[in-house]
């Protein structure tokens, strides 16, 4: 039933703006124990993050999500992460996918909390661990000595969990600083993890965003990224799954994005998806810093937000491609799903 509701919303998104978003990207904290060179969220000074009682109120009112990304910062730094997941799973009967990205540093805490979240029986639960290169490169880009070792250890421990619906993979953000190290990254992981597959390494493209606090960072994006990625993907195992389809379509359109720096497909922000920051501020997406308001302005009810004149105006601008244009998976995947027909 859950998958059917999700499928219905995907189909509808190909024809019209949705009455409510099926996907939520929710940054539950900007606290971070990495010191990344590309993403500088860690420089942000956390202010008044939503308290658990406020998050609980939000999900009890807005229980229509099919897909939720709990991002950061480092989500596992929130002591109430399991409680947040508990209220999400209890409140959202149509939740098909819960995804949490992590830097993998706090192995023991991550594994312990992951096991507790799995006991809550989410339909599908994915954890992605950041991986930016071979050991020395990864630690340099992440700004933390030993980060690579901890990320690998976290992956190994989570891989031991054999539960239906739970998946774990590495996510590599490609930029001018590491695109020529894709194969070397895979081989370094394969050496540590004998059963490691190419399909266990996923990719995305680095982006500038005021939310990442990295507007002044030189990302070194180049069309050469496409060629190096293509060389790796030729050897990648093929899988028949929804995730494989999204990834494949996303990766095939990376060359177009790198050439034009515009979204290859019409965006679904403020139709299929929405972004909320740690303070409860509402935005179209993780890229476009156009604040719509705060959850407290609308009694924590997104239904009160969705038909606001400002939202409708921004939605039209997105349709007319007047937004920044991006190709980050946070936004690209629902763009792919909304342009199937």
Tab-separated table of C-alpha atoms in Angstrom, residues 26-217:
chain	number	residue	atom	x	y	z
A	26	UNK	CA	14.909	18.180	6.580
A	27	UNK	CA	18.238	19.431	7.931
A	28	UNK	CA	17.843	18.564	11.606
A	29	UNK	CA	21.128	20.233	12.635
A	30	UNK	CA	23.967	22.285	11.173
A	31	UNK	CA	26.357	20.986	13.831
A	32	UNK	CA	29.127	19.013	12.171
A	33	UNK	CA	32.263	17.236	13.340
A	34	UNK	CA	33.878	17.343	9.882
A	35	UNK	CA	35.872	20.328	8.608
A	36	UNK	CA	35.226	19.911	4.896
A	37	UNK	CA	36.990	22.076	2.340
A	38	UNK	CA	34.050	22.038	-0.089
A	39	UNK	CA	31.055	22.142	2.253
A	40	UNK	CA	31.521	24.574	5.118
A	41	UNK	CA	28.349	24.021	7.102
A	42	UNK	CA	30.630	23.370	10.069
A	43	UNK	CA	31.446	27.101	10.107
A	44	UNK	CA	27.813	27.949	10.836
A	45	UNK	CA	26.956	28.819	14.414
A	46	UNK	CA	23.885	26.743	15.352
A	47	UNK	CA	21.058	28.929	16.593
A	48	UNK	CA	17.661	27.881	17.866
A	49	UNK	CA	17.232	24.428	16.336
A	50	UNK	CA	13.760	22.958	16.485
A	51	UNK	CA	13.162	21.068	19.714
A	52	UNK	CA	11.849	17.532	19.616
A	53	UNK	CA	8.359	18.596	20.746
A	54	UNK	CA	8.202	20.974	17.768
A	55	UNK	CA	9.416	18.292	15.358
A	56	UNK	CA	6.850	15.912	16.839
A	57	UNK	CA	4.086	18.476	16.300
A	58	UNK	CA	5.196	19.023	12.703
A	59	UNK	CA	5.078	15.345	11.730
A	60	UNK	CA	1.784	14.702	13.507
A	61	UNK	CA	0.226	17.459	11.393
A	62	UNK	CA	2.157	16.699	8.169
A	63	UNK	CA	1.909	12.935	7.881
A	64	UNK	CA	1.736	12.628	4.092
A	65	UNK	CA	5.415	12.216	3.167
A	66	UNK	CA	6.588	9.192	1.142
A	67	UNK	CA	10.285	10.068	1.225
A	68	UNK	CA	12.276	11.868	3.920
A	69	UNK	CA	15.954	12.813	3.940
A	70	UNK	CA	17.216	13.727	7.418
A	71	UNK	CA	20.339	15.746	6.673
A	72	UNK	CA	22.750	18.150	8.370
A	73	UNK	CA	25.419	18.954	9.359
A	74	UNK	CA	25.924	15.561	10.884
A	75	UNK	CA	22.489	14.103	11.750
A	76	UNK	CA	23.936	11.614	14.241
A	77	UNK	CA	25.069	14.513	16.452
A	78	UNK	CA	21.425	15.006	17.456
A	79	UNK	CA	20.941	13.033	20.643
A	80	UNK	CA	17.236	12.666	19.856
A	81	UNK	CA	17.737	11.275	16.319
A	82	UNK	CA	16.100	7.934	17.177
A	83	UNK	CA	13.121	9.729	18.757
A	84	UNK	CA	12.790	11.877	15.624
A	85	UNK	CA	12.799	8.766	13.430
A	86	UNK	CA	10.297	7.131	15.763
A	87	UNK	CA	7.783	9.965	15.439
A	88	UNK	CA	8.307	10.087	11.662
A	89	UNK	CA	7.661	6.361	11.211
A	90	UNK	CA	4.699	6.391	13.626
A	91	UNK	CA	3.104	9.487	12.079
A	92	UNK	CA	3.676	8.910	8.356
A	93	UNK	CA	1.841	5.716	7.315
A	94	UNK	CA	2.779	6.248	3.655
A	95	UNK	CA	6.512	6.659	4.291
A	96	UNK	CA	8.353	4.513	1.745
A	97	UNK	CA	11.938	5.720	2.166
A	98	UNK	CA	13.948	7.207	5.037
A	99	UNK	CA	17.491	8.329	4.190
A	100	UNK	CA	20.199	9.638	6.517
A	101	UNK	CA	23.635	10.743	5.237
A	102	UNK	CA	26.639	10.706	7.594
A	103	UNK	CA	30.368	11.384	7.626
A	104	UNK	CA	30.831	8.042	9.400
A	105	UNK	CA	33.147	9.416	12.109
A	106	UNK	CA	31.150	8.343	15.170
A	107	UNK	CA	31.101	4.626	14.368
A	108	UNK	CA	29.784	3.309	17.679
A	109	UNK	CA	27.050	5.938	17.966
A	110	UNK	CA	26.004	5.545	14.314
A	111	UNK	CA	25.761	1.752	14.522
A	112	UNK	CA	23.898	1.828	17.835
A	113	UNK	CA	21.348	4.391	16.647
A	114	UNK	CA	20.945	2.690	13.278
A	115	UNK	CA	20.020	-0.589	14.963
A	116	UNK	CA	17.440	1.231	17.086
A	117	UNK	CA	15.944	2.907	14.007
A	118	UNK	CA	15.740	-0.437	12.194
A	119	UNK	CA	13.746	-1.827	15.142
A	120	UNK	CA	11.138	0.855	14.378
A	121	UNK	CA	10.537	-1.026	11.095
A	122	UNK	CA	10.741	1.673	8.416
A	123	UNK	CA	9.661	0.390	5.006
A	124	UNK	CA	13.033	1.238	3.437
A	125	UNK	CA	15.978	2.772	5.274
A	126	UNK	CA	19.192	3.956	3.614
A	127	UNK	CA	22.353	5.332	5.183
A	128	UNK	CA	24.943	6.935	2.921
A	129	UNK	CA	28.484	7.529	4.176
A	130	UNK	CA	30.509	10.363	2.653
A	131	UNK	CA	33.617	9.186	0.801
A	132	UNK	CA	35.695	11.768	-1.054
A	133	UNK	CA	38.760	9.785	-2.141
A	134	UNK	CA	41.534	7.438	-1.033
A	135	UNK	CA	42.611	7.701	2.617
A	136	UNK	CA	44.947	10.725	2.496
A	137	UNK	CA	42.787	12.678	0.044
A	138	UNK	CA	39.583	11.966	1.932
A	139	UNK	CA	41.071	13.084	5.262
A	140	UNK	CA	42.494	16.224	3.647
A	141	UNK	CA	39.190	17.191	2.017
A	142	UNK	CA	37.254	16.351	5.176
A	143	UNK	CA	39.731	18.172	7.416
A	144	UNK	CA	39.815	15.352	9.998
A	145	UNK	CA	42.708	12.934	10.426
A	146	UNK	CA	41.466	9.362	10.562
A	147	UNK	CA	38.087	10.180	8.974
A	148	UNK	CA	38.629	7.637	6.180
A	149	UNK	CA	39.394	4.848	8.638
A	150	UNK	CA	36.298	5.632	10.679
A	151	UNK	CA	34.072	5.857	7.600
A	152	UNK	CA	35.296	2.454	6.411
A	153	UNK	CA	34.812	0.949	9.879
A	154	UNK	CA	31.280	2.351	10.020
A	155	UNK	CA	30.488	0.829	6.627
A	156	UNK	CA	31.863	-2.564	7.706
A	157	UNK	CA	29.808	-2.578	10.903
A	158	UNK	CA	26.593	-1.460	9.206
A	159	UNK	CA	27.105	-4.013	6.435
A	160	UNK	CA	26.834	-6.740	9.078
A	161	UNK	CA	23.185	-5.784	9.599
A	162	UNK	CA	21.139	-8.165	7.471
A	163	UNK	CA	17.670	-6.671	7.531
A	164	UNK	CA	15.200	-6.469	4.674
A	165	UNK	CA	14.770	-2.900	3.478
A	166	UNK	CA	18.042	-1.611	4.953
A	167	UNK	CA	20.825	-0.433	2.625
A	168	UNK	CA	24.230	1.130	3.160
A	169	UNK	CA	26.527	2.736	0.583
A	170	UNK	CA	29.266	5.333	0.153
A	171	UNK	CA	28.467	8.662	-1.498
A	172	UNK	CA	31.271	10.452	-3.370
A	173	UNK	CA	30.880	14.159	-4.105
A	174	UNK	CA	32.823	14.908	-7.282
A	175	UNK	CA	34.700	18.160	-7.775
A	176	UNK	CA	37.954	19.341	-9.323
A	177	UNK	CA	39.686	18.093	-6.197
A	178	UNK	CA	38.911	14.386	-6.598
A	179	UNK	CA	37.242	13.491	-9.928
A	180	UNK	CA	40.435	11.889	-11.265
A	181	UNK	CA	40.560	9.576	-8.230
A	182	UNK	CA	37.298	7.689	-8.727
A	183	UNK	CA	38.910	4.366	-9.672
A	184	UNK	CA	41.615	4.742	-7.025
A	185	UNK	CA	38.944	5.423	-4.407
A	186	UNK	CA	37.103	2.251	-5.369
A	187	UNK	CA	40.276	0.168	-5.321
A	188	UNK	CA	41.277	1.509	-1.886
A	189	UNK	CA	37.860	0.531	-0.524
A	190	UNK	CA	37.969	-2.858	-2.245
A	191	UNK	CA	41.298	-3.545	-0.539
A	192	UNK	CA	39.758	-2.910	2.894
A	193	UNK	CA	36.380	-4.472	2.124
A	194	UNK	CA	36.869	-7.609	-0.028
A	195	UNK	CA	33.196	-7.953	-1.004
A	196	UNK	CA	32.887	-4.240	-1.883
A	197	UNK	CA	31.124	-3.672	-5.213
A	198	UNK	CA	31.214	-0.762	-7.628
A	199	UNK	CA	27.487	-0.393	-7.014
A	200	UNK	CA	28.296	0.356	-3.342
A	201	UNK	CA	29.858	3.659	-4.436
A	202	UNK	CA	27.374	6.355	-5.479
A	203	UNK	CA	28.152	9.767	-6.953
A	204	UNK	CA	26.948	13.344	-6.970
A	205	UNK	CA	28.310	16.671	-8.196
A	206	UNK	CA	29.572	19.388	-5.845
A	207	UNK	CA	27.431	22.544	-5.763
A	208	UNK	CA	27.604	26.037	-4.393
A	209	UNK	CA	24.865	26.853	-1.884
A	210	UNK	CA	24.404	29.469	0.811
A	211	UNK	CA	23.146	26.617	3.003
A	212	UNK	CA	26.556	24.956	2.646
A	213	UNK	CA	28.237	28.323	3.315
A	214	UNK	CA	30.584	27.611	0.384
A	215	UNK	CA	29.769	30.327	-2.164
A	216	UNK	CA	33.392	31.496	-2.231
A	217	UNK	CA	34.881	27.999	-2.589
